[in-house]
Coordinates of C-alpha atoms (C1' of nucleotides) in Angstrom, one line a residue:
Chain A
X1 CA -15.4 14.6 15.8
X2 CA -19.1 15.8 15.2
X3 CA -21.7 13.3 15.7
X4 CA -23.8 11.7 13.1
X5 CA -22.9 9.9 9.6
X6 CA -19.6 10.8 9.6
X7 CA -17.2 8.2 8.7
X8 CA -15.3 6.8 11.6
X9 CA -12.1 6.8 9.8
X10 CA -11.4 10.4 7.8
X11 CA -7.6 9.9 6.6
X12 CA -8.6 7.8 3.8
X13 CA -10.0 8.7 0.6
X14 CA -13.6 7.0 0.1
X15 CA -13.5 3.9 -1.6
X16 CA -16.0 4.9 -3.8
X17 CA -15.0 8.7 -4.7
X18 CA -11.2 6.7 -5.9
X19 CA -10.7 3.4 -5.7
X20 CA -7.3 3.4 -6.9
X21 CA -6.4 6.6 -4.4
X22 CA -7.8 4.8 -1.4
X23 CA -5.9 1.5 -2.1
X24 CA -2.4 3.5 -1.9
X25 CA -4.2 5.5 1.2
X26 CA -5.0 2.1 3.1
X27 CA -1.7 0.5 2.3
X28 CA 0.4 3.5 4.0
X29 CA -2.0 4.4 6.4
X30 CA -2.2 1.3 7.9
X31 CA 1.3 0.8 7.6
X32 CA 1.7 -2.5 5.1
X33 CA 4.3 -0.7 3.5
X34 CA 5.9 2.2 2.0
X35 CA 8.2 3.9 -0.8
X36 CA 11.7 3.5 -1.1
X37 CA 14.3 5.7 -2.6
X38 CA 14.8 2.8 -5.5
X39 CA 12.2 3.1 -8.2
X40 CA 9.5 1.0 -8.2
X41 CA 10.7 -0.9 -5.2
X42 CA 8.7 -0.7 -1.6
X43 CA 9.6 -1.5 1.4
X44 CA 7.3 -3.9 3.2
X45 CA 6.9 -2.4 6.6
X46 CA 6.4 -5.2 9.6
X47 CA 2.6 -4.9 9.6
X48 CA 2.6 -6.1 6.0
X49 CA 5.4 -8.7 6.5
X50 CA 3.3 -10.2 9.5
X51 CA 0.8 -10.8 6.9
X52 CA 3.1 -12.2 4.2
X53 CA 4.6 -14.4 7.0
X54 CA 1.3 -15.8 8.3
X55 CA 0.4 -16.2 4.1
X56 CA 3.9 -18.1 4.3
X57 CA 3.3 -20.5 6.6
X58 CA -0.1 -22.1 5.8
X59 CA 1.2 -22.4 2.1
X60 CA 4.2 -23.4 3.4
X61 CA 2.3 -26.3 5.7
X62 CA -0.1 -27.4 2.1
X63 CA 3.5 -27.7 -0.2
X64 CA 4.7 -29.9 2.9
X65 CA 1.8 -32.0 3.3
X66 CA 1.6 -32.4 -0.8
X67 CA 4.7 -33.5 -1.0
X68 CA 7.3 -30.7 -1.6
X69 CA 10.9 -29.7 0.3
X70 CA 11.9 -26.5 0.1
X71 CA 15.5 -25.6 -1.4
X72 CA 17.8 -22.1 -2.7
X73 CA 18.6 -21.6 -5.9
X74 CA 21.3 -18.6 -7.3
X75 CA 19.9 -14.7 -7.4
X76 CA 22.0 -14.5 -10.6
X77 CA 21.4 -16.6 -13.8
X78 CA 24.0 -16.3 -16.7
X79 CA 22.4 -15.1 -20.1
X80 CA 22.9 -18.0 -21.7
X81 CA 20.5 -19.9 -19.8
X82 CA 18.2 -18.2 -19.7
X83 CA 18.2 -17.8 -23.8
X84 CA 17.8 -21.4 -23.8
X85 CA 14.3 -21.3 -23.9
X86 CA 13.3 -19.2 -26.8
X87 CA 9.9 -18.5 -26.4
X88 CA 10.8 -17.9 -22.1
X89 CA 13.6 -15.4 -23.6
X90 CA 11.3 -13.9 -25.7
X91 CA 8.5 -13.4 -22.9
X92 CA 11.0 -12.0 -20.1
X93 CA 13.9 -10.0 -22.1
X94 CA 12.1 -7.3 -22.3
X95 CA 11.4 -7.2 -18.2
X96 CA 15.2 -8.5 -16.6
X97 CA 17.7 -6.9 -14.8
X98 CA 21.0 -7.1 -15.8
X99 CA 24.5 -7.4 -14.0
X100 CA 27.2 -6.5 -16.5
X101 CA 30.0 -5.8 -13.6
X102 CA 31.5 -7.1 -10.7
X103 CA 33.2 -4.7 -8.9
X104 CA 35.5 -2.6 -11.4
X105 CA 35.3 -5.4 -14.1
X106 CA 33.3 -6.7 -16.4
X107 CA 31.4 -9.7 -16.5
X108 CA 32.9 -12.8 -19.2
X109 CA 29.0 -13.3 -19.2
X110 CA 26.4 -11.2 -18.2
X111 CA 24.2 -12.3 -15.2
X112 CA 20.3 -11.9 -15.5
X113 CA 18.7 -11.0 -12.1
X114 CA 16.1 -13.9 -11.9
X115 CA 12.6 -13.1 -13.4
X116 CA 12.0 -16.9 -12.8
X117 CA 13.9 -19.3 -12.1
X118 CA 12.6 -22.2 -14.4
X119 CA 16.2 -21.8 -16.1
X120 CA 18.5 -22.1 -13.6
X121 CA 16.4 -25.0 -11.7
X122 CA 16.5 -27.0 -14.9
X123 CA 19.9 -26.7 -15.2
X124 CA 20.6 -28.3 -12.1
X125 CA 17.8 -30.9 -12.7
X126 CA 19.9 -32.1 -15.7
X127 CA 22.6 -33.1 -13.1
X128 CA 20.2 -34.3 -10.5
X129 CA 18.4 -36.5 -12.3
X130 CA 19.4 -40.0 -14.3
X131 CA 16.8 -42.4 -13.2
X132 CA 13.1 -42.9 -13.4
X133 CA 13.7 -43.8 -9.9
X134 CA 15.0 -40.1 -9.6
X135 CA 11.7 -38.7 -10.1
X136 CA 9.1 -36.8 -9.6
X137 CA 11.3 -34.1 -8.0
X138 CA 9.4 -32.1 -6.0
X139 CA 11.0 -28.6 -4.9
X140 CA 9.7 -25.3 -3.7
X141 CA 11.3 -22.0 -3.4
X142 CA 11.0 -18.9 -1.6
X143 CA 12.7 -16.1 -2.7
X144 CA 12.7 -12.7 -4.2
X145 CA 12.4 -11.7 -8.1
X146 CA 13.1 -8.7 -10.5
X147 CA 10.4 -7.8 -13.1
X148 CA 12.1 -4.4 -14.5
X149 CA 8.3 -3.0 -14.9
X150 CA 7.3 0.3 -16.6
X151 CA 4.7 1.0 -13.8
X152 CA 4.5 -0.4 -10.7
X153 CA 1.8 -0.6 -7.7
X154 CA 2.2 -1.4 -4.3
X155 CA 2.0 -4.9 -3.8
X156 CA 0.3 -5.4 -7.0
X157 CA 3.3 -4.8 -9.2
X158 CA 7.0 -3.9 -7.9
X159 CA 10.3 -4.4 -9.6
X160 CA 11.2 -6.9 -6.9
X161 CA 8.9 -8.8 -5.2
X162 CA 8.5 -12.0 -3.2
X163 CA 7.2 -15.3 -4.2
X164 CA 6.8 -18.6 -3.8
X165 CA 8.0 -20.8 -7.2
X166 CA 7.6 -24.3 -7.2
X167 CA 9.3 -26.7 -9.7
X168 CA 8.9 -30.1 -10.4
X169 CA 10.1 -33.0 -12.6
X170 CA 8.2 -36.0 -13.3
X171 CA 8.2 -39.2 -15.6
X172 CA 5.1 -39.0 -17.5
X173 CA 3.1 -36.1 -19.4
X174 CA -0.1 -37.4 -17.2
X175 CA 2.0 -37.2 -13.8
X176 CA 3.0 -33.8 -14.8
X177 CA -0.6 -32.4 -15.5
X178 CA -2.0 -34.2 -12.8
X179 CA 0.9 -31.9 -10.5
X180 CA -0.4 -29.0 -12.3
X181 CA -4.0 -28.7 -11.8
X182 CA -3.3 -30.7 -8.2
X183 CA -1.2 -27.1 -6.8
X184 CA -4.0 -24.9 -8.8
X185 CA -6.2 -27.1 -6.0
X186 CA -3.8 -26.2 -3.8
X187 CA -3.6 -22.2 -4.1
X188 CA -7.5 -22.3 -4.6
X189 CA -8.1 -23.9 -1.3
X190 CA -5.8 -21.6 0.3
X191 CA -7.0 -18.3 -1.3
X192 CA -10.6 -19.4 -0.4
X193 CA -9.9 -20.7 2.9
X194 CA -7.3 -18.5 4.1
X195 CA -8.0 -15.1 2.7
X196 CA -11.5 -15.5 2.4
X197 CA -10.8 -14.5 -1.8
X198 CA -13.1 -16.6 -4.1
X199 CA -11.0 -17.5 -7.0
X200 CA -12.2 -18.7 -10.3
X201 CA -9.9 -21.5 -11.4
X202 CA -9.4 -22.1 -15.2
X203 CA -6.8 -21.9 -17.8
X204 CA -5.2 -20.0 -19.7
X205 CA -5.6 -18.9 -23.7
X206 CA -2.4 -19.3 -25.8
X207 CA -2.1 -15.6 -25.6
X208 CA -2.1 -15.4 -22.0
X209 CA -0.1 -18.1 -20.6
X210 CA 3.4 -18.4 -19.3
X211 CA 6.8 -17.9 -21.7
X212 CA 7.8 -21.2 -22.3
X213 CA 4.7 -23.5 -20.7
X214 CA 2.5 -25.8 -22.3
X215 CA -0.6 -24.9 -20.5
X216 CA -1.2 -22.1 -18.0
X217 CA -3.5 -22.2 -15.4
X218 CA -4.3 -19.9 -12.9
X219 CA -6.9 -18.8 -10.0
X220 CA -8.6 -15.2 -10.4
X221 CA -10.4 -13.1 -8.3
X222 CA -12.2 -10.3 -8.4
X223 CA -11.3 -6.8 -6.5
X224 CA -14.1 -4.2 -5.3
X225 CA -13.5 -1.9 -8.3
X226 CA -15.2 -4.7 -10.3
X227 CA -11.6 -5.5 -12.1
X228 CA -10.1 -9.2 -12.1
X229 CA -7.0 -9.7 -10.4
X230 CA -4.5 -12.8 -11.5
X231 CA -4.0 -14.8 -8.0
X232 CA -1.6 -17.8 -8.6
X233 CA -0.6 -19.3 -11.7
X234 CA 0.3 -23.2 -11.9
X235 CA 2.1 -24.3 -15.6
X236 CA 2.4 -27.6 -17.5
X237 CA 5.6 -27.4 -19.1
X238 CA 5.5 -30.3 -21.0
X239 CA 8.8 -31.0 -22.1
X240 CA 10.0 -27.7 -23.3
X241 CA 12.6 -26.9 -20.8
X242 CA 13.8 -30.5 -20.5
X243 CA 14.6 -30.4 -24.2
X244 CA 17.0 -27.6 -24.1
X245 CA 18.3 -28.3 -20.5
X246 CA 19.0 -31.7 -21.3
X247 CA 17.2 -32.9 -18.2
X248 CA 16.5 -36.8 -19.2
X249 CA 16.5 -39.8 -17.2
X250 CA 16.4 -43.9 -18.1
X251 CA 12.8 -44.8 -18.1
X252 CA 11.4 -48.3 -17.0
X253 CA 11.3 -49.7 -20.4
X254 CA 15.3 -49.0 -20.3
X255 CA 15.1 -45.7 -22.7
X256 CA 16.4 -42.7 -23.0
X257 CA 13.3 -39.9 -21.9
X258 CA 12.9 -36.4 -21.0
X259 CA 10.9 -35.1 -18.2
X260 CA 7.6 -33.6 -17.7
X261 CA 7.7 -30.7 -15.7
X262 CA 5.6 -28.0 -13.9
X263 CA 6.3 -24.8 -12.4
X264 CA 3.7 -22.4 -10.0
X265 CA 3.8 -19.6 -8.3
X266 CA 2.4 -17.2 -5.3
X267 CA 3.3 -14.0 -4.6
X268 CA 2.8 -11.0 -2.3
X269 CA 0.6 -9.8 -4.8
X270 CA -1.9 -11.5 -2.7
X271 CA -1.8 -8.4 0.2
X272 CA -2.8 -6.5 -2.3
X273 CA -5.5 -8.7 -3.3
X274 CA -7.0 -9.1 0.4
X275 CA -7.1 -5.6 0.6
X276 CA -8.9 -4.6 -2.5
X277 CA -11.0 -7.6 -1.5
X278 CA -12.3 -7.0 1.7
X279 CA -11.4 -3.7 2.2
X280 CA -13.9 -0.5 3.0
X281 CA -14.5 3.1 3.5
X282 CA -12.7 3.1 6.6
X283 CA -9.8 1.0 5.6
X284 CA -8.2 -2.6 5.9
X285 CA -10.3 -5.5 7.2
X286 CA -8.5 -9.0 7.5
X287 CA -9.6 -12.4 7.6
X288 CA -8.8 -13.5 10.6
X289 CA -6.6 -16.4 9.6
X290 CA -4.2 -13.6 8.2
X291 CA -4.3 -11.1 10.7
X292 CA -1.3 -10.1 12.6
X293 CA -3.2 -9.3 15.5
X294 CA -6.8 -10.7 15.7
X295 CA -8.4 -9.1 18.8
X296 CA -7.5 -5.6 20.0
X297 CA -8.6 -4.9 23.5
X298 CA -9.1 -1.4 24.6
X299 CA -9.2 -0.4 28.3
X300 CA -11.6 2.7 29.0
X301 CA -9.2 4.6 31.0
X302 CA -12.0 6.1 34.1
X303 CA -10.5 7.6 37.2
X304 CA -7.4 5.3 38.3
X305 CA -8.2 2.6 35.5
X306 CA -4.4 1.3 35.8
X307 CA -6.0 0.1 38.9
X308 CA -9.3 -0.8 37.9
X309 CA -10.0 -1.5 34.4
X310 CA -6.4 -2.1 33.2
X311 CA -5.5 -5.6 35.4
X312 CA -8.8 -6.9 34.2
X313 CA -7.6 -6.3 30.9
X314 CA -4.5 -8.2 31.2
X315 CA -6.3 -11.5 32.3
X316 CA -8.3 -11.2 29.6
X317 CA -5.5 -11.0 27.1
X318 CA -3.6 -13.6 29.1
X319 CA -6.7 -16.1 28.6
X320 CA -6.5 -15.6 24.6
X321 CA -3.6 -15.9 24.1
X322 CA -3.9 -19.2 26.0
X323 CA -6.6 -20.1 23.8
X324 CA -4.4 -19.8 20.3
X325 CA -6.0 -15.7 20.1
X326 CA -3.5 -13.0 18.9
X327 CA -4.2 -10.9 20.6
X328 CA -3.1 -6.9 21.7
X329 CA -3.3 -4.9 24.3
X330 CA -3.7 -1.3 23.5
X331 CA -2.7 0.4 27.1
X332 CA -1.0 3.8 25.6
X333 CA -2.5 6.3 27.5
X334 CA -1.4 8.9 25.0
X335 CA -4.8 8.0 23.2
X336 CA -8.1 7.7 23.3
X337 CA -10.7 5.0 23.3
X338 CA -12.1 6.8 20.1
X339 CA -8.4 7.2 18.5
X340 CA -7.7 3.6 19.2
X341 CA -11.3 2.3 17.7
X342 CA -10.6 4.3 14.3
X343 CA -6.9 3.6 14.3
X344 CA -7.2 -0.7 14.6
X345 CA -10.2 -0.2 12.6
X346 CA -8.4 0.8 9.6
X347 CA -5.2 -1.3 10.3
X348 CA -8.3 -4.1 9.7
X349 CA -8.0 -6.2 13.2
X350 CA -11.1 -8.2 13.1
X351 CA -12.2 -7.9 16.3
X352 CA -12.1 -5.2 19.5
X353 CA -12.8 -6.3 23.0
X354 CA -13.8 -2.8 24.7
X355 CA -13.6 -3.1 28.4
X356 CA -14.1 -0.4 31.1
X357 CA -15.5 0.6 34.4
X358 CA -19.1 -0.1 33.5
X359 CA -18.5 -3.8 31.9
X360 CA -16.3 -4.8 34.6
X361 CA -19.4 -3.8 37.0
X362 CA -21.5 -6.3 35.2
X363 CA -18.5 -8.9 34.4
X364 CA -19.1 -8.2 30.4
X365 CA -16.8 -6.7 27.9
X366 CA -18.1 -5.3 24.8
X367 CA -16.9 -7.4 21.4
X368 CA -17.2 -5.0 18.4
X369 CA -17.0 -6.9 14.8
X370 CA -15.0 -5.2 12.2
X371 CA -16.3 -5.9 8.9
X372 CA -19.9 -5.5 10.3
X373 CA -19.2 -3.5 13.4
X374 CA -21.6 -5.2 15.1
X375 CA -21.4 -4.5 19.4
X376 CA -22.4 -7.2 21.4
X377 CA -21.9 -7.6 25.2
X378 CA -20.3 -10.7 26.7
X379 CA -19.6 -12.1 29.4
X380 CA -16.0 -12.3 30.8
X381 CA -16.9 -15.8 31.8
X382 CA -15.8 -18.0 29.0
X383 CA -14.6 -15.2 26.7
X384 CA -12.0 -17.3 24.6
X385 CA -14.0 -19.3 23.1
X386 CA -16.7 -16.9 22.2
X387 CA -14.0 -15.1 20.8
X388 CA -12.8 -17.9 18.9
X389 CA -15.9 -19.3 17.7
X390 CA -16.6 -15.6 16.5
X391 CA -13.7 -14.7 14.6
X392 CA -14.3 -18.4 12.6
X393 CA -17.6 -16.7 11.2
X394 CA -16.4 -14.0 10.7
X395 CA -13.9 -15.3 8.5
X396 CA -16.6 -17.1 7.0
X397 CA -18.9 -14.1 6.6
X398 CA -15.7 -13.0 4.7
X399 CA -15.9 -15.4 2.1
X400 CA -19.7 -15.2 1.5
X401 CA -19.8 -11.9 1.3
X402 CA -17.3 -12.1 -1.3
X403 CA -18.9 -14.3 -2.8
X404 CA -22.0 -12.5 -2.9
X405 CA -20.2 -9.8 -4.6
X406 CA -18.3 -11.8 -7.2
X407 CA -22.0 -13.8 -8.0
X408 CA -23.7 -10.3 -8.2
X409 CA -20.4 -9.0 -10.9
X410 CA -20.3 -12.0 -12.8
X411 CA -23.1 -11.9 -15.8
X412 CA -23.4 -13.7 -18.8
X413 CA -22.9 -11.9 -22.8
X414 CA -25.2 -13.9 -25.0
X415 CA -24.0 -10.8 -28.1
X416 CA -21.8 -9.0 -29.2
X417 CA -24.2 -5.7 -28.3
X418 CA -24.7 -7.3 -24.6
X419 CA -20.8 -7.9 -23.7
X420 CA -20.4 -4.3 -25.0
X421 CA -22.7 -3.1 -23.3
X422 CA -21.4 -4.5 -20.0
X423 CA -17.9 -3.2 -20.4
X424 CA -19.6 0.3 -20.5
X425 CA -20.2 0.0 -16.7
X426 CA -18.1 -2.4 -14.1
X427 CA -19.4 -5.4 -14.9
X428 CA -16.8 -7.4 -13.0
X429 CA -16.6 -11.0 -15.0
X430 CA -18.5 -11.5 -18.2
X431 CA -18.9 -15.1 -19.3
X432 CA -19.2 -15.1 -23.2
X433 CA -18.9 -17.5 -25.9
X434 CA -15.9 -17.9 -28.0
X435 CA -14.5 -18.9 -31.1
X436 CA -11.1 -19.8 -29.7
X437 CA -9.5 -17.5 -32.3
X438 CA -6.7 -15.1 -31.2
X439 CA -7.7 -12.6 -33.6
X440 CA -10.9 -12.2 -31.7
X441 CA -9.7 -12.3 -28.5
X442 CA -6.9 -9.3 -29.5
X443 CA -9.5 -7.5 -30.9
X444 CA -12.3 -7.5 -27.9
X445 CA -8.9 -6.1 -25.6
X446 CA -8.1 -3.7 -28.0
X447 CA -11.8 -2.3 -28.4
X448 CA -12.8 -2.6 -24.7
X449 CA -9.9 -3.6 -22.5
X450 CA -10.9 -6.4 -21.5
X451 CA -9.5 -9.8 -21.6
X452 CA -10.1 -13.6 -21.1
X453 CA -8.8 -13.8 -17.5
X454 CA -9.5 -17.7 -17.9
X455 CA -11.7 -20.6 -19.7
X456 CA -13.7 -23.3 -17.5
X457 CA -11.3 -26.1 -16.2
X458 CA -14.4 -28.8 -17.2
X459 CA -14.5 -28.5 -20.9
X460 CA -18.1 -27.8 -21.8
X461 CA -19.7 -26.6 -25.2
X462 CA -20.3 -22.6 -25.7
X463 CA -23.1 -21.3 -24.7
X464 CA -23.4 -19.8 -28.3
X465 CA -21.7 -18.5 -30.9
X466 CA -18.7 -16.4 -30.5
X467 CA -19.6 -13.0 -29.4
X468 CA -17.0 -11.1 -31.6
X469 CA -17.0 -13.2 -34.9
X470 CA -19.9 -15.0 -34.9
X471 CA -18.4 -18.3 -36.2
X472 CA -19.2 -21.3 -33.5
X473 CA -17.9 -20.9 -30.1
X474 CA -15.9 -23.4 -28.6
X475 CA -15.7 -22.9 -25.4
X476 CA -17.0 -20.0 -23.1
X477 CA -14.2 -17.7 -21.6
X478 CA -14.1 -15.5 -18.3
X479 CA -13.7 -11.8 -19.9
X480 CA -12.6 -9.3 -17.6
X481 CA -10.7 -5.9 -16.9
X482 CA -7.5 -6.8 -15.5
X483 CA -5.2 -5.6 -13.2
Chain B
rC1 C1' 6.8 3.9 -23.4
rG2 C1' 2.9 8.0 -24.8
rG3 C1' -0.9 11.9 -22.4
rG4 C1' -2.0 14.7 -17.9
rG5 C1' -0.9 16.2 -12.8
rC6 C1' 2.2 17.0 -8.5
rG7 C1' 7.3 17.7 -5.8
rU8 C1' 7.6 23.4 0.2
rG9 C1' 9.2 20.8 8.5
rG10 C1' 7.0 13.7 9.6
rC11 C1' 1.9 14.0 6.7
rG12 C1' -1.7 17.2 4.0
rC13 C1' -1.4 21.8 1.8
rA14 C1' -1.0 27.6 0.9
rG15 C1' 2.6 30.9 -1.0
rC16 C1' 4.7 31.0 -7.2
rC17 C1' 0.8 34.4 -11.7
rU18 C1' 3.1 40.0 -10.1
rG19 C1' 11.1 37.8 -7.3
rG20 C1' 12.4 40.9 -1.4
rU21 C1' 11.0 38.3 6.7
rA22 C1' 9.1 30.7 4.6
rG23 C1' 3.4 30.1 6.5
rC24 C1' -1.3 27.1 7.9
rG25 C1' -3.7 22.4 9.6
rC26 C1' -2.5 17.8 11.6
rG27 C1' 1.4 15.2 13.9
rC28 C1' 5.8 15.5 17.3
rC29 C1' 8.1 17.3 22.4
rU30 C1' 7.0 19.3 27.8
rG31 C1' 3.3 20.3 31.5
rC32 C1' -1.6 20.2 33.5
rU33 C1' -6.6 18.7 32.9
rU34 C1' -8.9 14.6 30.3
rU35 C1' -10.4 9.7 28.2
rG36 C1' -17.3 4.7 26.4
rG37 C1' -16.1 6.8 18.5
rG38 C1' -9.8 10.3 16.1
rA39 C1' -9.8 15.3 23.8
rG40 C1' -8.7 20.7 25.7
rC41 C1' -5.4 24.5 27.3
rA42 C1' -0.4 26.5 27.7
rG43 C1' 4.5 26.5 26.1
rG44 C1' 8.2 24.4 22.5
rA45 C1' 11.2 21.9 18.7
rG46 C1' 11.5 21.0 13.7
rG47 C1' 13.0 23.6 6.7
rU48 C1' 19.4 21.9 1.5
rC49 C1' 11.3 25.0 -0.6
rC50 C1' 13.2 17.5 -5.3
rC51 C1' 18.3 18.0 -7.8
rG52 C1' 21.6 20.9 -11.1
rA53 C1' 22.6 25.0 -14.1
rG54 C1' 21.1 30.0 -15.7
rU55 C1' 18.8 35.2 -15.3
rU56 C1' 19.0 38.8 -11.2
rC57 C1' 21.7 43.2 -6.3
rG58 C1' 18.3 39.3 -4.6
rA59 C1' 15.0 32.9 -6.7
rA60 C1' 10.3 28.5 -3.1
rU61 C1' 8.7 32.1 -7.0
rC62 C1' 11.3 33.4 -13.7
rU63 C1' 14.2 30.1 -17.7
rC64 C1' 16.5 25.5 -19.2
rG65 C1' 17.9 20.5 -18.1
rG66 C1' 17.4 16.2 -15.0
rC67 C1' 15.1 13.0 -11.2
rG68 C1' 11.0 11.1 -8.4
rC69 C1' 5.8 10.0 -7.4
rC70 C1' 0.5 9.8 -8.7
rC71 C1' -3.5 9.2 -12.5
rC72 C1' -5.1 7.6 -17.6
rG73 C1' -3.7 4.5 -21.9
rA74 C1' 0.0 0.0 -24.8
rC75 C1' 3.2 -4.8 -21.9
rC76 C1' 3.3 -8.0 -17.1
rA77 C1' 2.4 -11.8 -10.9

RNA sequence: CGGGGCGUGGCGCAGCCUGGUAGCGCGCCUGCUUUGGGAGCAGGAGGUCCCGAGUUCGAAUCUCGGCGCCCCGACCA
């Protein structure tokens, strides 16, 4: 390669020539995952799934520690479930699978492949639960879902993808909102802390929110193309489902009641969100917490360096991995150093440990920081917990920096003229008055696309008067282009 | 679902207009020399030209139909 400015990594289309080129460049390049031969399905390659499994398990550990047991519920739901719920039909019809055979004959009932499982679950609440002393129910699922979607995006939005749904069943309407905002808590801690993706937490507008929920809420971040990107979603459901599933138990004061329930959910849209998050020019870069492998070191191969360089390696990686590090050896000699650099750098590993003939002279290996590329010498003496401590900021350099980026994308429309205005360019999020009127809301996506990704949690009076009407706001919303 | 673009060794593409031997770069295999930011030389393997019909002596190329993917718009995690 020539010397200069050059990009260390050329297989990647810039960020900034095509953002939406270079996300689909960095998701195969590095290997997350791939097309299949079914249509608008992907395969999620092991690379990826090492991600989604890490993602997995600290979620996994928060539902645990707040309470929730994880269960299985049926692939297939029969129609008539899931038409039970008319305004949940009326939000998912037009996005299930069907299964209208088994084997050679057809089905008494057609099967829905789940879009949700909020039907099915209920269903078998009704027989779980009689007592107050029943409740709350806490259960979590992990599983797969269908959405039969007109386009689809790698991670972003596939016909099937995999989730997390929790469901739960309490005894009063305050239990049940308290569950609700307490796992939007949940998934904001963990997008913030985990993937280093600040997330605006808020709730939905009538318009917006879940088929069949009282109240939506949800977290959203923003991506480096300046567009908003839905994160987690965590619904009050009031009593609708319990009505028509029957699900009622004997309160306290000897009556008859139904339940207050909540649903929320997290899904490997999330890769695609880290990605499009921290990502740059030269590909992936991971927040430590979440990546696979979180220290590459590369052996300089000089003169017999299986000798040399390479054992010296090997207690190094041996001492990291002692230390809780995960850590990788790169020893193919079929590359090198330079091949290896660009190649980890754009599979995002946050941290190289370059060691050769000249460090091991002067007991030092050089650490090189991804997202900054900072090179710093250091001493082999006491390495693991220099590492440690360094990949802990630099998962909080992560965060700020995202955070930095989301402060400097998020401006405030006091007009009609200014929000306008802003949509012309990326603004990222707009905060603007509003009336609370759907009309207005429609009206602002139709003319510019954008939408209110969320309203304040903490109820607080507009800012002014609605930016599209001009009647009183009520409220000011989070506007946005969406993915 | 509308508008546009693209389907040719694993990947990126040329060839198509004007029908006649399938080609280039990267990657892959073997060997030697190398290795501190995507190494060099030599030799080699690898193809239903997306699928199906049609026109023709002959189709990657022309015609019709289908499928898939990408991008931009209406619905969604």
């Amino acid at each position: 390669m020539p010397a200069g400015r050059d990009p260390f990594v050329t297989e990647i289309t810039p960020r900034s020539e095509d953002f939406s080129r270079w996300y689909t460049d960095v998701v195969r390049r590095a290997e997350l995952a791939d097309y299949s031969p079914v249509k608008g399905s992907m395969v999620i390659r092991p690379y990826g799934y090492a991600i989604w499994e890490l993602m997995q398990a600290s979620l996994d550990a928060r539902l645990k520690a707040t309470g929730h047991v994880n269960a299985y519920f049926p692939l297939f739901i029969p129609e008539s479930l899931l038409r039970k719920e008319a305004a949940h039909v009326e939000g998912f019809a037009p996005e299930v699978a069907w299964v209208t055979h088994g084997g050679d004959e057809e089905l008494e009932e057609r099967l829905v492949v789940r879009p949700t499982s909020e039907a099915i679950i209920g269903t078998m609440y009704s027989k779980w639960i009689q007592s107050w002393r029943d409740l709350p129910i806490l259960i979590n699922q992990w599983a797969n879902v269908v959405r039969w979607e007109k386009v689809t995006r790698l991670f972003l939005r596939t016909t099937e993808f995999l989730w997390q749904e929790g469901h739960t069943a309490h005894e009063t309407e305050a239990e049940a909102e308290a569950e609700a905002l307490r796992m939007l808590g949940v998934y904001k801690e963990f997008a913030e802390r985990e993937l280093a993706m600040p997330v605006l937490d808020g709730r939905k507008t009538e318009s917006e929110k879940f088929a069949g929920a009282k109240v939506t809420y949800s977290i959203e971040a923003l991506m480096g193309d300046g567009r908003a990107l839905q994160a987690g979603t965590s619904h009050n459901l009031g009593q609708n489902f319990a009505k028509v599933f029957d699900i009622t138990f004997q309160a306290r004061d000897k009556s008859m009641q139904h339940v207050w329930q909540t649903s929320w959910g997290m899904t490997t849209r999330l890769i695609g969100g880290v990605i499009m998050t921290h990502g740059d020019d030269s590909g992936l870069i991971l927040p430590p917490r979440i990546a696979p492998h979180q220290t590459v070191i590369v052996p300089i191969p000089r003169g017999n360096w299986r000798e040399t360089v390479l054992p010296r390696a090997r207690e190094i990686e041996q001492a990291l991995t002692a230390a809780g590090v995960r850590v990788v050896l790169d020893d193919r000699d079929v590359h090198t150093p330079g091949w290896k650099y660009a190649e980890w750098e754009m599979r995002g590993v946050p941290l190289r440990i370059e060691i050769g003939p000249r460090d091991i002279a002067q007991s030092q290996v050089m650490l090189v920081r991804r997202d900054t590329r900072d090179k710093s010498p250091t001493p082999i003496d006491g390495l693991a917990s220099r590492v440690t401590a360094l990949l802990g900021q630099i998962q909080q350099d992560l965060l700020d920096r995202a955070l930095r980026f989301r402060n400097e994308h998020t401006m405030r429309a006091g007009s009609h003229d200014e929000f306008v205005q802003a949509f012309q360019g990326r603004p990222g999020f707009v905060v603007a008055p509003w009336c609370g009127g759907d009309a207005c809301e429609a009206s602002i996506k139709a003319e510019l696309q954008a939408t209110i990704r969320n309203l304040p949690l903490e109820p607080t009076p507009a800012s002014g008067d609605c930016l599209r009407c001009g009647q009183p706001g009520q409220t000011d919303a989070y506007f946005a282009k969406a993915y």
